[in-house]
Short mmCIF file of C-alpha atoms and ligand atoms in Angstrom, two decimals:
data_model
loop_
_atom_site.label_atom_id
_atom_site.label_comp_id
_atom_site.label_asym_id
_atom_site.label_seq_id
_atom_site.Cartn_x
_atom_site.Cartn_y
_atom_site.Cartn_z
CA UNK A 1 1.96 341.30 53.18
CA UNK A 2 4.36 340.75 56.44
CA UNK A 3 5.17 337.27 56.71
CA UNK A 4 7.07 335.77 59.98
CA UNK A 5 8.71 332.47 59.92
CA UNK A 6 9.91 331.32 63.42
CA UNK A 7 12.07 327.79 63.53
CA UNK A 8 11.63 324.89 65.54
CA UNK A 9 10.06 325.42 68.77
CA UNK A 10 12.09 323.39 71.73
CA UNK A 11 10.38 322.99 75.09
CA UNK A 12 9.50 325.41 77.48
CA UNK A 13 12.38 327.98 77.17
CA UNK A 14 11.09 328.43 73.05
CA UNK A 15 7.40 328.25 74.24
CA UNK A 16 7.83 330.91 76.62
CA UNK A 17 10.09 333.23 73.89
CA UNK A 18 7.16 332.94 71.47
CA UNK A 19 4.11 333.81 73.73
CA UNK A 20 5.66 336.44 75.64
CA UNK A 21 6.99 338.26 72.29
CA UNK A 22 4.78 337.26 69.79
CA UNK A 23 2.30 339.08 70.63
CA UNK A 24 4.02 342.13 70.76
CA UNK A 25 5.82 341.65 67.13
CA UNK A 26 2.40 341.01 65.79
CA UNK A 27 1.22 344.71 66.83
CA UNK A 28 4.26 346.42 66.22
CA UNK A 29 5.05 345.11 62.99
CA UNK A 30 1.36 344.70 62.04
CA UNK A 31 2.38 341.64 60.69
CA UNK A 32 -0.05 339.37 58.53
CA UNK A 33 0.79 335.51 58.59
CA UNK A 34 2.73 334.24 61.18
CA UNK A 35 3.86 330.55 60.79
CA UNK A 36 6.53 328.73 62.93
CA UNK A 37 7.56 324.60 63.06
CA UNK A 38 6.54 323.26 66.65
CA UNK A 39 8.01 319.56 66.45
CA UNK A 40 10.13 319.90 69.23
CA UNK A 41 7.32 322.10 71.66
CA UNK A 42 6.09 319.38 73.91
CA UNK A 43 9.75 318.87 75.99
CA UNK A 44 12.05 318.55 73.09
CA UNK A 45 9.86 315.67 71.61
CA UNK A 46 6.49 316.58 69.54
CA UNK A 47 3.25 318.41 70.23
CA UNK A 48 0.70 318.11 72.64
CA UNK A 49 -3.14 319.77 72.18
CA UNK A 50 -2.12 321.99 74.67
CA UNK A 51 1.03 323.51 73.69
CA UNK A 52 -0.76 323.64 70.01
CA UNK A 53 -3.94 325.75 71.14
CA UNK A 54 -1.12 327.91 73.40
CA UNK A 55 1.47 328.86 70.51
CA UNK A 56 -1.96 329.63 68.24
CA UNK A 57 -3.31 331.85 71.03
CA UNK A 58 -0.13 333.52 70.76
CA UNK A 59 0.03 334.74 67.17
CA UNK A 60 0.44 331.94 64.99
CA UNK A 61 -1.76 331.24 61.90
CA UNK A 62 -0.07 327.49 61.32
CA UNK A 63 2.30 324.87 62.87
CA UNK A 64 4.13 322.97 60.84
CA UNK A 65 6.05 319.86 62.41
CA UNK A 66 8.97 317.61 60.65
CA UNK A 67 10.46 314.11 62.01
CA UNK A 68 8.95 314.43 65.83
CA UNK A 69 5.83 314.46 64.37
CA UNK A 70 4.20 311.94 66.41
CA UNK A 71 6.84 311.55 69.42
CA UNK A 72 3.24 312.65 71.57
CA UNK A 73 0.72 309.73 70.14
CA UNK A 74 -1.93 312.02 71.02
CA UNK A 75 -1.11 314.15 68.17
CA UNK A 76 -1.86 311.12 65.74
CA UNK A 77 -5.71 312.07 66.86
CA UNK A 78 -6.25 316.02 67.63
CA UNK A 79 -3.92 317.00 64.26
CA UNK A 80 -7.67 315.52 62.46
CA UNK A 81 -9.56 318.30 64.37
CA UNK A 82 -6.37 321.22 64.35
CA UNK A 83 -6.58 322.47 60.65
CA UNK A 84 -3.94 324.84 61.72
CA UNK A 85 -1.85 321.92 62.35
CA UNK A 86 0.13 320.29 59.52
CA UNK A 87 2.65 317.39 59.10
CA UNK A 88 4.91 316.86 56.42
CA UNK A 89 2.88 316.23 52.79
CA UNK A 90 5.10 313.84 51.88
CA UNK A 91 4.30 311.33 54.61
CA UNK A 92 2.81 308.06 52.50
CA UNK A 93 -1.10 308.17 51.70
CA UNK A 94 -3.65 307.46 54.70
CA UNK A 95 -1.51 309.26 57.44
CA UNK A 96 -3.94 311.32 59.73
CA UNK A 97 -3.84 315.13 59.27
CA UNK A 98 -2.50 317.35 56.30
CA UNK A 99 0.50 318.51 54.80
CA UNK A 100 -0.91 321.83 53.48
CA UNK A 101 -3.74 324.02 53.75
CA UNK A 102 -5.08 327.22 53.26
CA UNK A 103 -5.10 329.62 55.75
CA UNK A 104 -7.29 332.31 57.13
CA UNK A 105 -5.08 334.98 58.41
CA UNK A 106 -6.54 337.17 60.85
CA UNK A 107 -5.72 340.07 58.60
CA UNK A 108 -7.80 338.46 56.34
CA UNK A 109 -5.65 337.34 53.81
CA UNK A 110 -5.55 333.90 52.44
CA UNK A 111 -2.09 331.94 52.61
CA UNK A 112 -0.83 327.97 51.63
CA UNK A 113 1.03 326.67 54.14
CA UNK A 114 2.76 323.83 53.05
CA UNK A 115 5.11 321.38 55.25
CA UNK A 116 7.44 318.55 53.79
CA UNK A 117 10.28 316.68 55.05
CA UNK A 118 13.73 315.80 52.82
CA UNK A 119 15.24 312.45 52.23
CA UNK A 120 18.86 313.07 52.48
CA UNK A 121 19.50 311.41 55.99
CA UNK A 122 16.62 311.17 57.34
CA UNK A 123 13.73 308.80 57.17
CA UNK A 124 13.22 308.22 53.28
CA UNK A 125 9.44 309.30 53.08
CA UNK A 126 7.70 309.88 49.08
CA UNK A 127 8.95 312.10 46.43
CA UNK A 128 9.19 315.88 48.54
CA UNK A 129 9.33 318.16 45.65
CA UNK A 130 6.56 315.99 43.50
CA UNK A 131 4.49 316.56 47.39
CA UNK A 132 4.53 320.44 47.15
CA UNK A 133 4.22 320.74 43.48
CA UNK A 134 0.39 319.02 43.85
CA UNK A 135 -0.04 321.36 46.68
CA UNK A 136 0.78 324.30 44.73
CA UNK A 137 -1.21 322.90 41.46
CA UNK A 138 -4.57 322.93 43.23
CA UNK A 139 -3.84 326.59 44.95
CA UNK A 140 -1.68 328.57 43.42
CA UNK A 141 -0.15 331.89 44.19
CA UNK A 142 -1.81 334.93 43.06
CA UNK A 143 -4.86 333.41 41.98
CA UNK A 144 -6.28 331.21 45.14
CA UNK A 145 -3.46 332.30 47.80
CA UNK A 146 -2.76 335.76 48.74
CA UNK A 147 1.34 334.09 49.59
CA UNK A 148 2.34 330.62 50.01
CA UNK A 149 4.92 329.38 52.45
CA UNK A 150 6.29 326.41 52.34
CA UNK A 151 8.50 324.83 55.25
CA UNK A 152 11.29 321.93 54.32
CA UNK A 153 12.32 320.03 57.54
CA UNK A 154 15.08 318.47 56.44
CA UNK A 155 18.93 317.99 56.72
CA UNK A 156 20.83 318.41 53.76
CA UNK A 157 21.44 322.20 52.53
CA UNK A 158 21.85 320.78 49.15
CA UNK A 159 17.96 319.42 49.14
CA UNK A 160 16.96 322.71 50.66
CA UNK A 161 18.52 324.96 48.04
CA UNK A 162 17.71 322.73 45.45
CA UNK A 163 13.77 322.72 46.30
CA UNK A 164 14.00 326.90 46.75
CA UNK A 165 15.20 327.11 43.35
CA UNK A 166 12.84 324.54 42.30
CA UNK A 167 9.68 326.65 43.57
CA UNK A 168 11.53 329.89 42.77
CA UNK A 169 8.74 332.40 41.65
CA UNK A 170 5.74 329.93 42.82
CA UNK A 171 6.08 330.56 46.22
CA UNK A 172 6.68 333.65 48.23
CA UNK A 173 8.86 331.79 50.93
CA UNK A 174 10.59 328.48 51.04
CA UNK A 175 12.16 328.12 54.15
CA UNK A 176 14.44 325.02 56.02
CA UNK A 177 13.95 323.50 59.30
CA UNK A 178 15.49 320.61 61.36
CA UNK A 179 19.23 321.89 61.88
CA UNK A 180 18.27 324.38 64.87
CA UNK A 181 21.00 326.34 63.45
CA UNK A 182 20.24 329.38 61.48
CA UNK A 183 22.08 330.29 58.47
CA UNK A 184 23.07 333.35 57.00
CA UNK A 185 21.79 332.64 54.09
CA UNK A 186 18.75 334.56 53.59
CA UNK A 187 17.92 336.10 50.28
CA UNK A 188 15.68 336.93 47.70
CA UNK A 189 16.07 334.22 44.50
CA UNK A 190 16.38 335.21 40.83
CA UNK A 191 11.94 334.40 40.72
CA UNK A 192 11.20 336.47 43.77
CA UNK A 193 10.40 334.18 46.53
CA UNK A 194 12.27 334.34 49.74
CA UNK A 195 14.84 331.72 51.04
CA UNK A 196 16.79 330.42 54.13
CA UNK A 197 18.44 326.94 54.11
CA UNK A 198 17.58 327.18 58.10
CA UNK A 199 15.12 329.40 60.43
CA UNK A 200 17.05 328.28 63.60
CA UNK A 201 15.45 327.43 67.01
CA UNK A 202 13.29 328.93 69.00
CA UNK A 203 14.85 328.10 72.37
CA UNK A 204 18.12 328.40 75.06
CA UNK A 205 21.35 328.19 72.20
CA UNK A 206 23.53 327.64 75.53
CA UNK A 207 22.41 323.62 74.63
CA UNK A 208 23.23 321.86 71.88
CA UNK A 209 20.36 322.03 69.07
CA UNK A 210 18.11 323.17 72.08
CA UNK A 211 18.82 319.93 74.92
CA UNK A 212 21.20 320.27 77.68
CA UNK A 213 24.42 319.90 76.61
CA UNK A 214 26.12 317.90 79.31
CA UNK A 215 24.64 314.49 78.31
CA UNK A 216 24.44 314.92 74.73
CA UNK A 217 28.94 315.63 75.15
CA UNK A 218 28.27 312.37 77.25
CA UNK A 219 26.52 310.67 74.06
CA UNK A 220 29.61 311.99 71.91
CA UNK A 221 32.22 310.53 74.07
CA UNK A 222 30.42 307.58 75.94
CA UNK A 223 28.92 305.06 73.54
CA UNK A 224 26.71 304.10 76.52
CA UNK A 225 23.12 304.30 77.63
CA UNK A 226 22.33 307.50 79.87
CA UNK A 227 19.96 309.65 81.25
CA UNK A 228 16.79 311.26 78.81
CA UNK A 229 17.55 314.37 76.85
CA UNK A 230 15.81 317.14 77.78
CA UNK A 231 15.63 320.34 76.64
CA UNK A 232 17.90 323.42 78.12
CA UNK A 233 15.86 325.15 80.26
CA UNK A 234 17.80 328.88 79.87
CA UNK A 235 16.12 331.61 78.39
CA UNK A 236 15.21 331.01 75.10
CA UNK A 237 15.53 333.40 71.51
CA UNK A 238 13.53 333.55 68.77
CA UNK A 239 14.83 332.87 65.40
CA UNK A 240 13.43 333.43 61.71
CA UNK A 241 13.06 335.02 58.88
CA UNK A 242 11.19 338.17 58.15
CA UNK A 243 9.60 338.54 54.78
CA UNK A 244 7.71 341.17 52.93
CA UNK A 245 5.39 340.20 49.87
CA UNK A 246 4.05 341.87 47.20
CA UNK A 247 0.07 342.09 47.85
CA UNK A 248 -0.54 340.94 43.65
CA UNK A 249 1.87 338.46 42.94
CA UNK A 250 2.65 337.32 46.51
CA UNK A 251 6.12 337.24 45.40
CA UNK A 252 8.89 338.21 48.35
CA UNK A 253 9.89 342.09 48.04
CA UNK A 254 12.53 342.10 51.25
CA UNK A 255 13.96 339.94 53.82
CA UNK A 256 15.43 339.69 57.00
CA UNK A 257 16.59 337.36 59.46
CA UNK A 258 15.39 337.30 63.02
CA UNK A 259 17.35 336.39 66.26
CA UNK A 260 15.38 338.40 69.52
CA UNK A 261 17.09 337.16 72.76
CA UNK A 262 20.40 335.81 74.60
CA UNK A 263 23.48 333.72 73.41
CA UNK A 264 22.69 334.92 69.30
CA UNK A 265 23.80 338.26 68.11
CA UNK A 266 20.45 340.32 67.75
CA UNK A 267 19.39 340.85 64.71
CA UNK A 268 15.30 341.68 63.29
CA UNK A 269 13.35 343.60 60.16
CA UNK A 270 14.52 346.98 60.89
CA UNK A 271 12.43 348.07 57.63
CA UNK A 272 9.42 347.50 59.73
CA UNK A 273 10.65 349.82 62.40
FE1 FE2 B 1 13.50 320.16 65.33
FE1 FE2 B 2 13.40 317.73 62.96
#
C-alpha cells in the first residue's frame, strides 16, 4: 500500500496547500490511505465542520488532532457524527469522539488510525503507550487492518522515539506531530514499521511554527499582553512522510519525506515517480 502522512494543518495558507495538491498526489501516486493532523486548520486554533468535510473532500481518509483539540467548541459535538475524525486516545474516559478507528480507504483497503498525545510538557493526559497498545489489541495488523498508522502529537523526541520502538513491527507507521518542524529523521526501524519524530506543518514556514512571526518575537521579548496570533498567511508547503507497505504484513517497505512548496528545500517519494 501507499501511505501519506501530512503534519499539522495551520490556517488557510495549509488548507489551501492540501486541497489544491492533494488531489493531484492522490492520482499520480495512486496512493491508498491518506491521513494528515488538522488541529491547527480552523485559523491556527482547532477544527471547524467545515474545514473537516473540506480537507476530507480533498483526499484524506482521517484527521487526527492533538492539544487544539477543542479550541472550536463546536468540535466537542460534530467529532460524535465525523468517524473520520479522531482525538487523542489517551484523553480520560467519557470524552466525546474516538481516538482510533478503522478506516475504509477508498482503495478499499482497511487501515487503524490511531491518534495519542505525549506527556512530556504538555498537558499530562492517561498512560499514551498503554492507549495505543488496547487499540492495536482489538485490531491488529495483518489480520483485521490492511496497515495501521498511528500519529503521536507530542513534544519530546525522546517519547516519540521511545513509543516507535515500542510499536516497532505492530504498526506500519508511527509518526510525531506538534513541533511544526520536520525532522530528518525518517527511517525504517529494526521491526519494519516506518518512523519520523516530526511530519512538519502544512502551512507558510516564513512564520514561526505557522503564526506570523512579528508578534510571537514581540511575545519573546515583551512579557506583555498583545494582539491575537494568527496564522501567516504566505503560501503554504506541504510536509510528510511518504510510506510504502507491504500488502501481507502491512509492515513499511520504503520511506520518504515530503516538503512540496516555498521556504523548505523540496523534497517527495521519487520511487513513486
Ligand atoms: Fe499543531
Ligand atoms: Fe499541538
Amino acid at each position: 500500500m501507499r501511505l501519506l502522512f501530512l503534519g499539522d494543518i495551520v490556517g488557510r495558507p495549509g488548507r489551501n496547500a492540501v486541497i489544491e495538491r492533494l488531489p493531484g498526489l492522490r492520482d499520480r501516486w495512486r496512493l491508498d490511505c491518506v491521513v494528515i493532523n488538522g488541529e491547527n486548520s480552523a485559523g491556527g486554533f482547532g477544527i471547524n465542520e467545515a474545514i473537516c468535510e473540506e480537507i476530507l473532500a480533498a483526499g484524506a481518509d482521517a484527521i487526527t488532532l492533538g492539544n487544539h483539540s477543542w479550541d472550536q467548541r463546536e468540535t466537542l459535538v460534530f467529532i460524535e457524527r465525523q468517524p473520520r475524525l479522531l482525538r487523542p486516545a489517551n484523553y480520560p474516559a467519557g470524552t466525546p469522539g474516538r481516538g482510533a478507528n478503522l478506516i475504509d480507504t477508498r482503495s478499499g483497503h482497511r487501515v487503524l488510525v490511531v491518534n495519542v498525545m505525549g506527556r512530556l510538557y504538555m498537558d499530562p493526559l492517561d498512560d499514551p503507550f498503554a492507549a495505543v497498545d488496547r487499540e492495536l489489541e482489538t485490531c491488529p495488523m495483518g489480520q483485521v487492518a490492511d496497515a495501521v498508522i498511528i500519529d503521536v502529537h507530542a513534544e519530546a523526541t525522546s517519547e516519540k522515539e521511545a513509543m516507535g520502538h515500542y510499536f516497532d513491527g505492530r504498526a506500519s507507521l508511527v509518526v510525531g506531530t506538534h513541533t511544526h518542524v520536520p525532522t530528518a529523521d525518517h527511517r525504517v526501524l529494526p521491526g519494519g514499521t516506518a518512523y519520523m519524530s516530526d511530519a512538519g506543518m502544512c502551512g507558510d514556514y516564513d512564520s514561526v511554527l505557522g503564526m506570523q512571526k512579528e508578534e510571537s518575537i514581540r511575545r519573546f521579548i515583551q512579557k506583555t499582553p498583545g494582539a491575537r496570533m494568527e496564522p501567516a498567511l504566505g503560501e503554504g508547503t506541504l510536509s510528510g512522510i511518504a510510506v510504502e507497505t507491504d500488502d501481507r504484513t502491512g509492515l513499511a517497505v520504503r520511506v520518504a519525506a515530503l516538503r512540496l512548496g516555498p521556504n523548505l528545500e523540496e523534497t517527495w517519494p521519487r520511487f513513486w515517480d
